[in-house]
Short mmCIF file of C-alpha atoms and ligand atoms in Angstrom, two decimals:
data_model
loop_
_atom_site.label_atom_id
_atom_site.label_comp_id
_atom_site.label_asym_id
_atom_site.label_seq_id
_atom_site.Cartn_x
_atom_site.Cartn_y
_atom_site.Cartn_z
CA MET A 1 -32.42 -30.17 -106.17
CA SER A 2 -28.53 -30.37 -105.62
CA LYS A 3 -26.26 -29.87 -108.88
CA LEU A 4 -22.38 -31.07 -108.66
CA TYR A 5 -20.87 -28.34 -111.73
CA PHE A 6 -18.08 -30.77 -113.93
CA ILE A 7 -15.17 -28.57 -114.71
CA PRO A 8 -12.69 -30.22 -117.40
CA GLY A 9 -9.91 -29.30 -118.14
CA SER A 10 -7.54 -28.99 -121.49
CA GLN A 11 -6.23 -26.33 -122.81
CA ASP A 12 -5.79 -24.74 -126.70
CA LEU A 13 -2.68 -26.01 -128.18
CA TYR A 14 -4.19 -29.53 -129.39
CA GLY A 15 -7.37 -27.95 -131.78
CA GLU A 16 -10.67 -27.78 -131.73
CA GLU A 17 -11.17 -31.12 -133.50
CA CYS A 18 -9.25 -32.70 -130.10
CA LEU A 19 -11.53 -30.00 -128.14
CA LYS A 20 -14.05 -30.79 -129.75
CA GLN A 21 -14.14 -34.52 -129.30
CA VAL A 22 -13.42 -33.05 -125.31
CA ARG A 23 -16.88 -31.70 -124.97
CA GLU A 24 -18.48 -34.56 -126.56
CA ASP A 25 -16.90 -37.37 -123.86
CA CYS A 26 -17.23 -34.42 -120.76
CA GLN A 27 -20.91 -34.35 -121.76
CA LYS A 28 -20.57 -38.62 -122.70
CA MET A 29 -19.37 -38.45 -118.73
CA VAL A 30 -22.21 -36.28 -117.46
CA ASP A 31 -25.20 -37.85 -118.62
CA PHE A 32 -23.71 -41.15 -117.48
CA PHE A 33 -23.87 -39.40 -113.93
CA ASN A 34 -27.13 -37.32 -114.63
CA GLU A 35 -28.70 -40.92 -115.70
CA LYS A 36 -27.19 -43.42 -112.67
CA LEU A 37 -27.07 -40.50 -110.11
CA GLY A 38 -30.16 -38.25 -110.41
CA ASP A 39 -31.36 -39.79 -107.35
CA THR A 40 -29.14 -37.47 -105.64
CA ILE A 41 -27.27 -34.61 -107.07
CA THR A 42 -27.85 -33.52 -110.79
CA PHE A 43 -24.46 -32.82 -112.42
CA GLU A 44 -24.20 -30.44 -115.53
CA LEU A 45 -21.32 -28.96 -117.88
CA LEU A 46 -19.52 -26.30 -117.42
CA PRO A 47 -16.97 -25.29 -120.05
CA THR A 48 -13.67 -26.42 -120.40
CA VAL A 49 -10.72 -24.40 -118.60
CA GLU A 50 -8.47 -23.60 -121.92
CA THR A 51 -6.90 -20.49 -120.09
CA SER A 52 -7.31 -18.55 -116.74
CA GLU A 53 -10.08 -16.56 -117.93
CA ILE A 54 -12.26 -19.51 -118.57
CA CYS A 55 -11.47 -21.59 -115.41
CA VAL A 56 -12.35 -18.12 -113.02
CA GLU A 57 -15.53 -17.10 -114.74
CA ASP A 58 -16.47 -21.36 -114.48
CA MET A 59 -15.60 -20.37 -110.91
CA LYS A 60 -17.15 -17.58 -110.48
CA LYS A 61 -20.41 -19.18 -111.99
CA VAL A 62 -19.66 -22.00 -108.70
CA MET A 63 -20.24 -19.54 -106.16
CA VAL A 64 -22.38 -17.98 -106.97
CA ASP A 65 -25.10 -20.92 -107.89
CA ASP A 66 -27.62 -21.69 -104.98
CA ASP A 67 -28.54 -24.26 -105.51
CA CYS A 68 -24.77 -25.70 -107.08
CA VAL A 69 -22.97 -28.02 -104.11
CA GLY A 70 -19.85 -28.68 -104.86
CA VAL A 71 -17.48 -29.15 -108.62
CA VAL A 72 -16.21 -32.02 -110.23
CA THR A 73 -13.27 -31.88 -112.02
CA TRP A 74 -10.92 -33.35 -114.99
CA MET A 75 -8.47 -33.12 -117.03
CA HIS A 76 -9.12 -35.06 -119.83
CA THR A 77 -5.91 -33.98 -121.13
CA PHE A 78 -3.20 -31.83 -120.28
CA SER A 79 -4.16 -28.81 -118.84
CA PRO A 80 -1.41 -26.15 -116.98
CA ALA A 81 -2.33 -26.06 -114.50
CA LYS A 82 -1.40 -22.04 -113.64
CA MET A 83 -4.26 -21.10 -116.01
CA TRP A 84 -6.63 -22.81 -112.82
CA ILE A 85 -4.88 -20.84 -110.59
CA LYS A 86 -6.78 -16.86 -110.20
CA GLY A 87 -10.17 -19.60 -110.33
CA LEU A 88 -8.91 -22.42 -106.60
CA GLN A 89 -8.32 -18.80 -105.12
CA LEU A 90 -12.06 -17.92 -106.36
CA LEU A 91 -13.63 -22.02 -105.24
CA ARG A 92 -14.97 -22.19 -101.78
CA LYS A 93 -17.44 -24.74 -101.79
CA PRO A 94 -16.14 -28.89 -101.95
CA LEU A 95 -14.22 -29.94 -104.26
CA LEU A 96 -13.81 -33.49 -106.06
CA HIS A 97 -10.59 -34.03 -108.19
CA LEU A 98 -12.37 -36.83 -110.62
CA HIS A 99 -8.80 -39.14 -112.18
CA THR A 100 -10.69 -41.05 -114.70
CA GLN A 101 -10.71 -41.21 -118.77
CA ALA A 102 -12.49 -41.78 -121.66
CA ASN A 103 -11.73 -45.13 -122.09
CA GLU A 104 -11.59 -48.56 -119.54
CA LYS A 105 -9.44 -49.84 -121.95
CA LEU A 106 -6.07 -49.05 -124.19
CA PRO A 107 -6.53 -49.23 -127.96
CA TYR A 108 -3.31 -51.52 -128.14
CA ASP A 109 -3.98 -51.81 -132.11
CA GLU A 110 -4.70 -48.38 -132.91
CA ILE A 111 -2.88 -46.01 -130.11
CA ASP A 112 -0.59 -43.03 -132.10
CA MET A 113 0.52 -40.36 -130.92
CA ASP A 114 -2.66 -38.17 -131.52
CA PHE A 115 -4.73 -40.79 -129.37
CA MET A 116 -1.71 -40.06 -126.31
CA ASN A 117 -2.45 -36.42 -126.21
CA LEU A 118 -6.11 -36.43 -126.17
CA ASN A 119 -6.48 -38.86 -124.18
CA GLN A 120 -4.07 -38.38 -121.09
CA SER A 121 -5.29 -37.40 -118.07
CA ALA A 122 -2.04 -39.72 -116.45
CA HIS A 123 0.04 -36.78 -117.41
CA GLY A 124 -2.82 -33.92 -117.52
CA ASP A 125 -4.03 -34.61 -113.47
CA ARG A 126 -1.29 -34.80 -112.19
CA GLU A 127 0.35 -31.69 -112.98
CA TYR A 128 -3.44 -31.03 -111.49
CA GLY A 129 -2.96 -32.41 -108.71
CA TYR A 130 0.23 -30.29 -107.70
CA ILE A 131 -1.91 -26.97 -108.15
CA LEU A 132 -3.49 -28.58 -105.94
CA ALA A 133 -1.59 -29.39 -103.51
CA ARG A 134 0.51 -26.91 -104.00
CA MET A 135 -1.86 -24.18 -102.78
CA ASN A 136 -3.33 -26.03 -100.04
CA ILE A 137 -7.17 -26.98 -100.98
CA ALA A 138 -9.14 -28.83 -99.60
CA HIS A 139 -10.31 -31.87 -102.19
CA GLU A 140 -11.11 -35.00 -102.77
CA VAL A 141 -9.62 -37.30 -104.91
CA VAL A 142 -11.98 -40.05 -106.47
CA ALA A 143 -9.23 -42.66 -109.17
CA GLY A 144 -11.05 -45.37 -111.31
CA TYR A 145 -12.73 -45.29 -114.45
CA TYR A 146 -16.15 -43.55 -114.23
CA GLN A 147 -18.15 -46.11 -115.53
CA HIS A 148 -17.20 -48.84 -112.77
CA GLN A 149 -19.18 -49.23 -109.81
CA ASP A 150 -16.95 -48.38 -106.97
CA VAL A 151 -15.98 -44.68 -108.61
CA LEU A 152 -20.08 -44.45 -108.86
CA ASP A 153 -19.95 -44.83 -105.90
CA GLN A 154 -17.50 -43.47 -104.28
CA ILE A 155 -18.29 -40.03 -106.83
CA LYS A 156 -21.98 -40.51 -104.42
CA LYS A 157 -21.07 -40.29 -101.24
CA PHE A 158 -19.25 -36.89 -101.94
CA ALA A 159 -22.62 -35.94 -103.29
CA GLU A 160 -24.14 -36.97 -99.93
CA VAL A 161 -21.31 -34.65 -98.46
CA ALA A 162 -20.99 -31.74 -100.15
CA LYS A 163 -24.72 -31.56 -100.66
CA ALA A 164 -23.95 -31.58 -96.14
CA ILE A 165 -21.38 -29.13 -96.13
CA GLY A 166 -23.96 -27.37 -97.83
CA LEU A 167 -26.34 -27.20 -95.36
CA SER A 168 -23.62 -26.63 -93.19
CA HIS A 169 -22.63 -23.41 -94.62
CA GLN A 170 -26.32 -22.37 -94.35
CA MET A 171 -26.18 -23.36 -90.60
CA ARG A 172 -28.98 -22.10 -88.47
CA VAL A 173 -29.01 -22.83 -84.27
CA ALA A 174 -31.31 -21.50 -82.20
CA THR A 175 -30.42 -21.69 -78.67
CA PHE A 176 -33.05 -21.11 -75.67
CA GLY A 177 -30.95 -20.75 -73.13
CA ASN A 178 -27.14 -20.60 -72.51
CA ASN A 179 -24.51 -23.59 -71.78
CA MET A 180 -25.27 -26.44 -69.14
CA ARG A 181 -23.95 -23.89 -66.05
CA ASP A 182 -20.07 -25.51 -65.02
CA VAL A 183 -20.11 -27.92 -68.01
CA ALA A 184 -16.76 -28.04 -70.05
CA VAL A 185 -17.72 -30.24 -74.12
CA THR A 186 -21.00 -28.25 -74.39
CA ASP A 187 -18.84 -25.20 -74.55
CA GLY A 188 -16.40 -24.06 -77.19
CA ASN A 189 -15.92 -20.84 -79.61
CA ARG A 190 -19.27 -20.12 -81.27
CA LEU A 191 -17.80 -17.26 -83.16
CA GLU A 192 -14.86 -19.69 -84.90
CA ALA A 193 -18.01 -22.33 -85.47
CA GLU A 194 -19.09 -20.13 -87.95
CA ILE A 195 -16.52 -19.25 -89.26
CA LYS A 196 -15.08 -22.60 -89.65
CA TYR A 197 -18.74 -24.29 -90.28
CA GLY A 198 -20.70 -21.13 -91.27
CA TRP A 199 -22.62 -22.22 -87.87
CA GLU A 200 -24.90 -19.46 -87.07
CA ILE A 201 -25.31 -19.63 -83.03
CA LYS A 202 -28.41 -17.33 -82.12
CA TYR A 203 -30.01 -17.64 -78.82
CA TRP A 204 -33.38 -16.48 -77.95
CA GLY A 205 -34.75 -16.66 -74.15
CA ILE A 206 -37.08 -20.09 -74.26
CA GLY A 207 -39.88 -17.94 -73.21
CA GLU A 208 -40.35 -17.56 -76.13
CA ILE A 209 -41.16 -20.95 -77.16
CA ALA A 210 -44.18 -20.33 -74.14
CA ASP A 211 -46.06 -18.44 -75.12
CA LEU A 212 -46.16 -19.68 -78.95
CA ALA A 213 -46.59 -22.83 -76.57
CA ALA A 214 -49.95 -21.18 -74.93
CA GLU A 215 -50.90 -19.71 -78.09
CA VAL A 216 -50.88 -23.31 -80.30
CA THR A 217 -54.64 -23.70 -80.79
CA ASP A 218 -56.94 -27.41 -79.92
CA ALA A 219 -57.26 -28.17 -83.62
CA GLU A 220 -53.34 -27.74 -84.05
CA VAL A 221 -53.04 -29.71 -81.16
CA ASP A 222 -55.20 -31.91 -81.93
CA ALA A 223 -53.68 -32.56 -85.41
CA LYS A 224 -49.87 -33.08 -84.10
CA ILE A 225 -51.99 -35.61 -82.14
CA GLU A 226 -52.90 -37.29 -84.54
CA GLU A 227 -49.63 -37.42 -85.70
CA TYR A 228 -48.61 -39.59 -83.01
CA THR A 229 -50.41 -41.80 -82.95
CA SER A 230 -49.89 -43.02 -86.17
CA LYS A 231 -47.12 -43.31 -85.61
CA TYR A 232 -46.85 -44.14 -82.31
CA THR A 233 -48.90 -45.79 -79.47
CA MET A 234 -49.93 -44.12 -76.54
CA ASP A 235 -49.15 -45.84 -73.32
CA THR A 236 -50.65 -43.62 -71.02
CA ASP A 237 -53.83 -42.83 -69.72
CA ASN A 238 -51.78 -39.11 -68.69
CA LEU A 239 -52.89 -37.39 -71.92
CA GLU A 240 -52.67 -34.04 -70.76
CA ALA A 241 -49.46 -34.68 -69.94
CA VAL A 242 -48.34 -35.51 -74.28
CA ARG A 243 -50.95 -33.26 -74.94
CA GLU A 244 -48.17 -30.96 -73.48
CA GLN A 245 -45.12 -31.68 -75.23
CA ALA A 246 -47.32 -31.98 -79.03
CA LYS A 247 -47.46 -27.77 -77.59
CA TYR A 248 -43.55 -27.32 -77.31
CA GLU A 249 -43.28 -29.28 -80.51
CA LEU A 250 -46.06 -26.81 -83.37
CA ALA A 251 -43.66 -24.10 -81.35
CA PHE A 252 -40.24 -25.53 -81.63
CA GLU A 253 -41.58 -26.15 -85.99
CA LYS A 254 -43.81 -22.77 -85.74
CA PHE A 255 -40.00 -20.88 -84.33
CA LEU A 256 -37.21 -23.00 -86.46
CA GLU A 257 -39.56 -22.19 -89.39
CA THR A 258 -40.27 -18.39 -88.88
CA ASN A 259 -36.76 -18.15 -87.47
CA LYS A 260 -34.65 -20.08 -90.74
CA CYS A 261 -33.12 -22.34 -88.32
CA HIS A 262 -31.75 -26.09 -88.58
CA ALA A 263 -31.39 -27.06 -85.86
CA PHE A 264 -31.36 -26.11 -81.13
CA THR A 265 -31.14 -26.63 -78.48
CA ASP A 266 -32.59 -26.27 -74.99
CA ASN A 267 -31.58 -27.33 -71.10
CA PHE A 268 -33.45 -28.36 -68.93
CA GLN A 269 -31.79 -25.55 -66.22
CA ASP A 270 -33.62 -22.75 -68.11
CA LEU A 271 -37.20 -24.43 -69.11
CA HIS A 272 -39.46 -21.37 -67.28
CA GLY A 273 -42.96 -20.96 -68.40
CA LEU A 274 -42.60 -25.29 -69.55
CA LYS A 275 -44.47 -27.66 -67.66
CA GLN A 276 -42.01 -29.82 -68.34
CA LEU A 277 -38.34 -31.16 -70.00
CA PRO A 278 -39.20 -31.44 -74.06
CA GLY A 279 -39.77 -34.73 -74.00
CA ILE A 280 -41.65 -36.72 -76.60
CA ALA A 281 -41.22 -32.88 -78.74
CA ALA A 282 -37.64 -32.70 -79.42
CA GLN A 283 -37.79 -36.40 -80.09
CA ASN A 284 -40.39 -36.59 -83.01
CA ILE A 285 -38.46 -33.53 -84.65
CA MET A 286 -34.73 -34.67 -84.96
CA ALA A 287 -37.28 -37.84 -86.63
CA LYS A 288 -37.58 -35.14 -89.09
CA GLY A 289 -34.50 -34.50 -89.68
CA VAL A 290 -33.79 -31.47 -87.34
CA GLY A 291 -30.66 -31.04 -85.36
CA PHE A 292 -30.97 -31.23 -80.96
CA GLY A 293 -28.18 -30.46 -79.01
CA PRO A 294 -29.53 -30.47 -74.96
CA GLU A 295 -27.99 -28.93 -72.96
CA GLY A 296 -27.19 -25.87 -74.53
CA ASP A 297 -24.58 -28.64 -76.74
CA TYR A 298 -25.76 -26.30 -80.25
CA LYS A 299 -22.01 -28.31 -81.84
CA ILE A 300 -23.69 -31.61 -81.71
CA ALA A 301 -27.40 -29.76 -82.56
CA ALA A 302 -25.83 -28.13 -85.49
CA PHE A 303 -23.27 -31.17 -86.08
CA SER A 304 -26.03 -33.60 -86.36
CA ALA A 305 -28.04 -31.77 -88.13
CA VAL A 306 -25.23 -32.32 -90.92
CA LEU A 307 -25.22 -35.80 -90.48
CA MET A 308 -28.63 -36.93 -90.78
CA LYS A 309 -28.15 -34.30 -94.25
CA MET A 310 -25.06 -36.56 -94.90
CA ALA A 311 -27.15 -39.44 -94.47
CA GLU A 312 -30.14 -38.44 -96.59
CA GLY A 313 -31.85 -41.47 -98.40
CA ARG A 314 -29.69 -44.10 -96.48
CA GLU A 315 -30.76 -46.72 -94.98
CA GLY A 316 -29.81 -46.70 -91.23
CA ALA A 317 -30.50 -44.32 -88.78
CA THR A 318 -28.20 -41.12 -87.88
CA GLY A 319 -29.40 -38.96 -84.93
CA PHE A 320 -27.92 -37.42 -80.77
CA ILE A 321 -27.37 -40.32 -78.14
CA GLU A 322 -25.53 -39.42 -75.02
CA ASP A 323 -22.84 -42.39 -73.03
CA TYR A 324 -23.91 -43.15 -69.91
CA THR A 325 -23.02 -46.60 -68.36
CA TYR A 326 -21.07 -49.54 -68.82
CA ASP A 327 -22.32 -53.14 -68.32
CA LEU A 328 -18.67 -54.51 -67.84
CA THR A 329 -18.51 -57.90 -67.30
CA PRO A 330 -15.12 -59.45 -68.63
CA GLY A 331 -14.56 -59.99 -72.15
CA SER A 332 -18.63 -58.84 -73.24
CA GLU A 333 -18.30 -54.92 -71.66
CA LEU A 334 -21.13 -53.10 -73.71
CA GLU A 335 -22.61 -49.35 -73.33
CA LEU A 336 -25.14 -48.16 -72.63
CA ALA A 337 -26.77 -45.02 -74.06
CA ALA A 338 -29.30 -42.61 -73.99
CA HIS A 339 -30.65 -38.85 -72.43
CA MET A 340 -32.74 -37.64 -69.99
CA LEU A 341 -35.25 -38.57 -72.88
CA GLU A 342 -34.05 -36.86 -76.02
CA VAL A 343 -33.25 -40.05 -77.65
CA PRO A 344 -34.40 -40.06 -81.57
CA ALA A 345 -37.14 -41.39 -82.77
CA SER A 346 -35.04 -43.04 -85.69
CA PHE A 347 -32.93 -44.99 -83.90
CA ALA A 348 -36.41 -47.59 -83.12
CA ALA A 349 -36.85 -50.83 -83.62
CA THR A 350 -39.80 -51.28 -82.68
CA LYS A 351 -43.30 -49.10 -82.75
CA PRO A 352 -42.45 -46.76 -79.70
CA LYS A 353 -44.76 -46.36 -77.15
CA ILE A 354 -46.17 -43.03 -75.63
CA GLN A 355 -45.43 -42.66 -72.29
CA VAL A 356 -45.82 -40.69 -69.23
CA HIS A 357 -43.40 -40.58 -66.23
CA PRO A 358 -41.50 -39.08 -63.52
CA LEU A 359 -38.26 -37.27 -64.47
CA GLY A 360 -35.45 -36.80 -61.77
CA ILE A 361 -34.28 -34.44 -62.41
CA GLY A 362 -34.90 -30.61 -62.89
CA GLY A 363 -37.56 -30.63 -61.46
CA LYS A 364 -40.80 -29.78 -63.45
CA ALA A 365 -43.80 -32.66 -63.87
CA ASP A 366 -43.53 -35.51 -65.38
CA PRO A 367 -43.00 -35.00 -68.84
CA ALA A 368 -44.39 -38.11 -71.72
CA ARG A 369 -41.51 -39.21 -73.91
CA LEU A 370 -41.41 -42.03 -76.21
CA VAL A 371 -39.83 -45.73 -75.02
CA PHE A 372 -38.36 -48.78 -77.25
CA ASP A 373 -36.21 -50.43 -78.31
CA SER A 374 -33.62 -49.45 -80.84
CA VAL A 375 -31.67 -50.70 -84.16
CA THR A 376 -28.40 -53.13 -83.79
CA GLY A 377 -25.79 -54.01 -86.52
CA ASP A 378 -22.71 -51.74 -87.56
CA GLY A 379 -21.99 -48.16 -87.01
CA ILE A 380 -20.10 -45.73 -85.92
CA GLN A 381 -20.17 -43.34 -82.99
CA VAL A 382 -19.45 -39.13 -84.41
CA THR A 383 -18.52 -35.87 -82.28
CA LEU A 384 -17.03 -32.63 -82.41
CA VAL A 385 -14.84 -31.12 -79.73
CA ASP A 386 -12.96 -27.39 -79.28
CA MET A 387 -9.54 -27.98 -78.47
CA GLY A 388 -9.07 -24.42 -78.42
CA ASP A 389 -6.70 -23.72 -81.49
CA HIS A 390 -9.36 -26.34 -83.80
CA PHE A 391 -11.44 -28.41 -84.33
CA ARG A 392 -11.38 -32.02 -83.33
CA ILE A 393 -13.62 -35.28 -84.35
CA ILE A 394 -13.61 -38.60 -83.89
CA CYS A 395 -15.65 -41.42 -85.71
CA ALA A 396 -15.58 -44.65 -83.35
CA ASP A 397 -16.92 -47.95 -85.29
CA ILE A 398 -18.86 -49.58 -82.85
CA GLU A 399 -21.58 -52.40 -83.26
CA LEU A 400 -25.29 -51.81 -82.33
CA VAL A 401 -26.86 -54.73 -80.61
CA LYS A 402 -29.40 -56.08 -78.89
CA VAL A 403 -30.05 -54.93 -75.38
CA PRO A 404 -29.56 -58.62 -73.84
CA GLN A 405 -31.78 -58.51 -70.90
CA PRO A 406 -34.92 -56.25 -70.63
CA MET A 407 -34.72 -52.85 -67.95
CA PRO A 408 -38.53 -52.85 -66.95
CA LYS A 409 -37.46 -50.01 -64.49
CA LEU A 410 -35.83 -47.44 -67.44
CA PRO A 411 -38.27 -45.95 -68.83
CA VAL A 412 -36.35 -44.11 -72.05
CA ALA A 413 -35.23 -44.98 -75.48
CA GLN A 414 -31.76 -46.42 -75.26
CA ILE A 415 -29.26 -48.17 -77.75
CA MET A 416 -26.58 -50.25 -76.50
CA TYR A 417 -23.39 -50.91 -78.76
CA ARG A 418 -19.46 -52.39 -78.01
CA HIS A 419 -16.51 -51.27 -79.02
CA LYS A 420 -13.72 -51.73 -81.32
CA PRO A 421 -12.02 -53.35 -81.56
CA ASN A 422 -12.83 -53.75 -77.91
CA PHE A 423 -13.09 -51.93 -74.89
CA GLN A 424 -10.53 -50.33 -72.97
CA ILE A 425 -9.27 -49.99 -76.05
CA GLY A 426 -12.05 -47.74 -77.58
CA THR A 427 -13.30 -45.97 -74.65
CA ALA A 428 -9.67 -45.27 -73.94
CA ALA A 429 -8.84 -44.07 -76.85
CA TRP A 430 -12.00 -41.68 -76.95
CA CYS A 431 -11.01 -39.98 -73.47
CA TYR A 432 -7.08 -39.75 -75.01
CA ALA A 433 -8.92 -38.14 -77.54
CA GLY A 434 -10.87 -35.33 -75.50
CA GLY A 435 -14.91 -37.04 -77.06
CA ALA A 436 -17.27 -35.18 -75.91
CA HIS A 437 -20.39 -36.92 -74.15
CA HIS A 438 -22.40 -36.17 -76.33
CA SER A 439 -22.30 -37.79 -80.02
CA VAL A 440 -23.51 -38.53 -82.87
CA VAL A 441 -24.54 -42.46 -83.76
CA SER A 442 -25.30 -43.78 -87.32
CA THR A 443 -25.23 -46.96 -88.50
CA ALA A 444 -26.34 -45.46 -92.27
CA LEU A 445 -22.65 -43.68 -92.28
CA THR A 446 -19.54 -45.04 -92.01
CA ARG A 447 -15.85 -43.68 -91.50
CA LYS A 448 -14.83 -42.81 -94.72
CA ASP A 449 -18.41 -40.31 -94.78
CA ILE A 450 -16.45 -38.85 -92.22
CA ALA A 451 -13.10 -38.61 -92.85
CA MET A 452 -13.76 -37.58 -96.21
CA PHE A 453 -16.55 -34.30 -94.52
CA ALA A 454 -12.46 -33.43 -91.96
CA ARG A 455 -10.59 -33.37 -95.49
CA LEU A 456 -13.19 -31.57 -96.87
CA THR A 457 -13.45 -29.14 -93.76
CA GLY A 458 -10.35 -28.99 -92.92
CA THR A 459 -10.71 -30.66 -89.63
CA GLU A 460 -8.31 -33.42 -87.22
CA LEU A 461 -9.99 -36.60 -87.36
CA ILE A 462 -9.21 -39.11 -85.11
CA THR A 463 -10.55 -42.17 -85.85
CA ILE A 464 -11.04 -45.18 -83.34
CA GLY A 465 -11.29 -49.18 -84.81
CA ASP A 466 -9.88 -52.88 -85.25
CA ASP A 467 -6.86 -50.77 -86.43
CA THR A 468 -6.77 -49.03 -83.48
CA THR A 469 -3.55 -50.60 -81.00
CA GLU A 470 -2.69 -50.11 -77.60
CA ALA A 471 0.22 -48.22 -79.23
CA ASP A 472 -1.83 -46.06 -81.03
CA LEU A 473 -2.26 -44.72 -77.56
CA GLN A 474 1.28 -43.42 -77.52
CA LYS A 475 1.15 -41.74 -80.52
CA PHE A 476 -1.38 -40.61 -81.16
CA PHE A 477 -2.87 -39.32 -77.89
CA THR A 478 1.08 -38.15 -76.72
CA LYS A 479 2.92 -34.43 -77.34
MN1 MN B 1 -26.94 -34.24 -72.36
#
């Protein structure tokens, strides 16, 4: 179970009585968070920072504990912030500055200077906020009484984003084959991705998967087919093609587990030893939270795994998608997004059908894939691109809609959505921003989650939505 350490701040000027009360109030707060947010994360109280030495010891503990994904800090009293400098210099995990109080209301009848000295986060949290800003430490601030639902909701979001960043720092992407020949946006600086986000981008030949697939037993394939038929409707007589995909999925699963990878890529230009492009194999694995990027897109493979982790436990779907084609009917413009095959089963609103059809690209055998109608409702589309000297996240609010008419000749899973604030501004903004054609679409995450991720990882963020205007296109994208 992931945990957040709770580190309160005070000082030793106020005497034992005051520090004892600080401790009791903090334990009460931690117990309350564990009761309310225990399904998401565990909270554990560390010694109150009264000196620089204690702060250093607390932060050392944070950094060596693999279960710890972040820190919550709060200044119950005034806590001179020079005491925090050396400790904060050790911290390399997400930080939440909780600006709260032990008491909701002021006790107007009884308030005296003792109460003021004990409960002065309005004072202490400003001193602390200054040193965070002065040291340029990425962090999130949540303000309000800790028992209020909106404050709890924000702490929960922080925990989810911190867990996602925790996964990001363990991320290992298996890239089978290289980046698709000549494609720009899927390429970039792998070294910088590892330095900034912790993503180990490791290359293997697709022959590794071909060999593992050849060793898969009939019994293993039978069990995988049983998994498919328990979740999906078999809508083909070509069972051999489906069994072939089952072998690929088993091979990918074994490989990823052995090599401790959380995401992978393939490339239809490099399928030596495979008869088909992985279709249902990729679709089914993605639905289990494993990141995937086609055409060697290691960035979207890693980023999709991180965002699926962030969305864990929430209602809604999150997964990889590719922008494809538009309906440009004035006033009711829509986008049809899909991929050659690899649309995650998580998007399914209807029970997916397993079908086998020819693929007009790649020159391989007809691949088995899942075909389904997709979820609808408010969502976001997010991508991460390499701008040469920095990474940029682009996050657009979208509305996923039902397909207006059946598409009987398109045997591939797909989603359809409406851009915001409208087609012209929404898609122009995406183009100005250099947004990729590979992205993650989610009906579980919001712009706020992505903004928090961007803030905590120090990544440039461009958002697009109902608040984007034509003037923004000039303002945001003209140097
Ligand atoms: Mn693609």
